[in-house]
Amino acid sequence: MVEYIKAKETDKPLVVFVCGFGGAGKTTFCHKLAGLLSRPCVVFETDWYAKYATAERKERIKAARALQDQDLIEMEENPKNWYDWKALISGLQLLKTNGQLRIRHAWCQKTGEKQLSIELILPNVLNSVIICDGIYLLHDEIRQAADVCIRLDTTLDTCLERGRNRDAHRSTPEYLDYKAALTRKYDEPYFECFGMNADFVVSAAIPAESLSII
């Protein structure tokens, strides 16, 4: 996989998608992969493009459920709809074309607020790699933006446990249970439907520290 990415030639920066359940280990994997490629790399987070701060998203879901409007509930609670895909694709294209990208009011994993300011710079546009970290990168509208797509095959139970530990500082146990239910309701079918769109599948049985021998 690493040698394939190293050898792949494009006339613009190479875009590599790394996807999998929340808690699959994508961020660790992305940074490990960047260290193995003999090309300049930046890691691009899809979470930056969350439409709403966490508190606002919770309120929108609560309001939809109060109305008992099933279509609205589906729209608000399906995690794939939490992202501004149009802005994300635009950001990727801008980074590929200009070699730099600035984002204001990006979503912050630590706080759940849209408070980050991001600046990415590619030191060598023609020989660089953009590694995009995200859950929902396999459906056709977004998959076509990648040159290579990798799916991390980590068990759902492992991912749910990691996600609960990661988010416990800013969410109640009840909300964490609800979020786990959303993962089973929406994310499992997503990967069942689009999982074959990945070019490579990396098993969770391969520890990150062993990635260099793949």
Coordinates of C-alpha atoms in Angstrom, one line a residue:
M1 CA 0.0 0.0 0.0
V2 CA 2.8 2.4 1.0
E3 CA 4.8 1.6 -2.1
Y4 CA 1.7 2.0 -4.3
I5 CA 1.1 5.5 -3.0
K6 CA 4.8 6.4 -3.3
A7 CA 4.7 5.3 -7.0
K8 CA 1.4 6.8 -8.0
E9 CA 2.0 9.8 -10.2
T10 CA -0.4 12.8 -10.7
D11 CA 0.1 16.3 -12.0
K12 CA -1.4 17.7 -8.8
P13 CA -1.0 16.8 -5.1
L14 CA -2.1 13.2 -4.5
V15 CA -5.2 12.9 -2.3
V16 CA -5.4 9.9 0.0
F17 CA -8.6 9.2 1.9
V18 CA -8.4 7.3 5.2
C19 CA -11.9 6.3 6.5
G20 CA -13.5 4.1 9.1
F21 CA -15.8 4.2 12.1
G22 CA -15.3 6.9 14.6
G23 CA -12.6 5.6 17.0
A24 CA -11.1 3.3 14.4
G25 CA -7.6 4.9 14.8
K26 CA -7.7 7.1 11.7
T27 CA -5.8 10.1 13.0
T28 CA -3.0 7.9 14.4
F29 CA -2.9 6.0 11.1
C30 CA -2.8 9.2 9.0
H31 CA 0.2 10.6 10.8
K32 CA 2.0 7.3 10.8
L33 CA 1.4 7.0 7.0
A34 CA 2.6 10.6 6.5
G35 CA 5.9 9.7 8.2
L36 CA 6.4 6.7 5.9
L37 CA 5.9 8.5 2.6
S38 CA 9.0 10.0 1.0
R39 CA 6.9 13.0 -0.2
P40 CA 5.7 16.2 1.6
C41 CA 2.4 15.4 3.4
V42 CA -0.3 17.3 5.2
V43 CA -3.2 15.8 7.1
F44 CA -6.7 17.2 6.3
E45 CA -9.5 16.6 8.9
T46 CA -13.1 16.3 7.7
D47 CA -14.2 17.2 11.2
W48 CA -13.1 20.8 10.6
Y49 CA -16.1 21.0 8.2
A50 CA -18.8 20.1 10.8
K51 CA -21.8 22.4 10.1
Y52 CA -22.6 23.1 13.7
A53 CA -21.0 23.2 17.2
T54 CA -21.9 20.1 19.2
A55 CA -24.4 22.0 21.5
E56 CA -26.2 23.4 18.5
R57 CA -26.3 20.0 16.8
K58 CA -27.9 18.5 19.9
E59 CA -30.5 21.2 20.0
R60 CA -31.4 20.7 16.4
I61 CA -31.9 17.0 16.9
K62 CA -33.9 17.6 20.0
A63 CA -36.2 20.0 18.1
A64 CA -36.7 17.6 15.2
R65 CA -37.6 14.8 17.6
A66 CA -40.1 17.1 19.4
L67 CA -41.8 17.7 16.1
Q68 CA -42.0 14.0 15.4
D69 CA -41.1 14.7 11.8
Q70 CA -39.3 11.5 10.7
D71 CA -37.7 13.1 7.6
L72 CA -36.4 16.0 9.7
I73 CA -35.2 13.6 12.4
E74 CA -33.3 11.6 9.7
M75 CA -31.8 14.7 8.3
E76 CA -30.6 16.0 11.7
E77 CA -29.4 12.9 13.4
N78 CA -27.7 11.1 10.5
P79 CA -24.0 11.9 11.2
K80 CA -23.2 11.9 7.4
N81 CA -25.4 15.1 7.2
W82 CA -23.4 16.9 9.9
Y83 CA -20.8 18.0 7.4
D84 CA -20.6 20.7 4.8
W85 CA -19.4 18.5 2.0
K86 CA -19.5 21.2 -0.6
A87 CA -17.2 23.4 1.5
L88 CA -15.0 20.4 2.2
I89 CA -14.5 19.5 -1.5
S90 CA -13.9 23.2 -2.2
G91 CA -11.2 23.3 0.5
L92 CA -9.5 20.2 -0.9
Q93 CA -9.5 21.6 -4.4
L94 CA -8.1 24.9 -3.1
L95 CA -5.3 23.1 -1.3
K96 CA -4.5 21.0 -4.4
T97 CA -4.4 24.1 -6.7
N98 CA -2.8 26.7 -4.6
G99 CA -0.7 24.6 -2.1
Q100 CA -2.3 26.3 0.9
L101 CA -5.6 26.5 2.7
R102 CA -6.9 28.7 5.6
I103 CA -10.0 27.7 7.5
R104 CA -11.7 29.9 10.1
H105 CA -14.3 28.6 12.6
A106 CA -13.4 25.0 12.1
W107 CA -14.9 22.4 14.5
C108 CA -12.7 21.4 17.5
Q109 CA -12.8 17.8 18.7
K110 CA -11.6 18.7 22.2
T111 CA -14.3 21.3 22.9
G112 CA -17.1 20.6 20.4
E113 CA -17.0 24.3 19.4
K114 CA -16.4 25.8 16.0
Q115 CA -13.4 27.8 17.2
L116 CA -10.3 26.5 15.3
S117 CA -8.2 28.5 12.8
I118 CA -6.4 26.1 10.5
E119 CA -3.6 26.9 8.0
L120 CA -2.2 24.2 5.7
I121 CA 0.8 24.7 3.4
L122 CA 2.2 22.2 1.0
P123 CA 5.9 22.8 0.5
N124 CA 6.0 21.2 -2.9
V125 CA 2.7 21.2 -4.7
L126 CA 3.6 18.8 -7.5
N127 CA 5.2 16.1 -5.3
S128 CA 3.0 16.3 -2.2
V129 CA 0.3 14.2 -0.6
I130 CA -2.9 15.3 1.1
I131 CA -4.1 12.7 3.6
C132 CA -7.8 13.2 4.4
D133 CA -9.0 11.8 7.7
G134 CA -12.8 11.1 8.0
I135 CA -15.6 8.6 8.6
Y136 CA -17.8 9.1 5.5
L137 CA -15.4 9.2 2.6
L138 CA -16.7 6.3 0.5
H139 CA -20.0 7.5 -1.1
D140 CA -19.7 8.6 -4.7
E141 CA -20.1 12.4 -4.2
I142 CA -16.9 12.5 -2.0
R143 CA -15.0 9.4 -3.1
Q144 CA -14.4 10.8 -6.5
A145 CA -12.2 13.5 -5.0
A146 CA -9.6 11.0 -3.9
D147 CA -6.8 9.3 -5.8
V148 CA -6.5 6.5 -3.2
C149 CA -8.9 5.4 -0.5
I150 CA -8.0 3.3 2.5
R151 CA -10.6 1.9 4.9
L152 CA -9.6 0.9 8.5
D153 CA -11.4 -2.3 9.4
T154 CA -11.7 -1.9 13.2
T155 CA -14.5 -3.7 15.0
L156 CA -17.4 -1.6 15.9
D157 CA -17.3 -2.6 19.6
T158 CA -13.7 -1.4 19.8
C159 CA -14.6 1.9 18.1
L160 CA -17.6 2.6 20.3
E161 CA -15.5 2.0 23.5
R162 CA -12.8 4.4 22.2
G163 CA -15.3 7.0 21.2
R164 CA -17.0 6.9 24.6
N165 CA -13.6 7.4 26.3
R166 CA -12.7 10.2 23.9
D167 CA -15.9 12.1 24.3
A168 CA -16.7 11.5 28.0
H169 CA -15.3 14.8 29.0
R170 CA -18.0 16.8 27.1
S171 CA -21.0 14.5 26.9
T172 CA -23.4 12.8 29.4
P173 CA -23.6 9.0 29.5
E174 CA -27.1 9.2 28.1
Y175 CA -25.9 11.2 25.1
L176 CA -23.0 8.8 24.6
D177 CA -25.5 5.9 24.5
Y178 CA -27.6 7.8 22.0
K179 CA -24.5 8.5 19.8
A180 CA -23.6 4.8 19.9
A181 CA -27.1 4.0 18.8
L182 CA -26.7 6.4 15.9
T183 CA -23.4 4.7 14.9
R184 CA -25.2 1.3 14.7
K185 CA -28.2 2.8 12.9
Y186 CA -26.4 4.9 10.3
D187 CA -22.7 4.1 10.1
E188 CA -22.9 0.3 10.0
P189 CA -25.2 0.4 6.9
Y190 CA -23.0 3.1 5.4
F191 CA -19.9 0.8 5.4
E192 CA -22.0 -2.2 4.3
C193 CA -23.2 -0.2 1.3
F194 CA -20.0 1.7 0.3
G195 CA -17.2 -0.4 1.9
M196 CA -16.1 -1.9 -1.5
N197 CA -15.3 1.6 -2.8
A198 CA -12.0 1.5 -0.8
D199 CA -8.8 0.6 -2.7
F200 CA -7.2 -0.9 0.4
V201 CA -8.6 -2.3 3.6
V202 CA -6.3 -2.3 6.6
S203 CA -7.2 -4.7 9.5
A204 CA -7.2 -3.5 13.1
A205 CA -5.1 -6.6 13.8
I206 CA -2.1 -4.7 12.3
P207 CA -0.8 -2.4 15.1
A208 CA 0.2 1.2 14.0
E209 CA 3.8 0.6 15.0
S210 CA 4.0 -2.2 12.5
L211 CA 2.7 -0.2 9.6
S212 CA 6.2 0.4 8.3
I213 CA 6.5 -3.3 7.3
I214 CA 3.3 -3.4 5.2

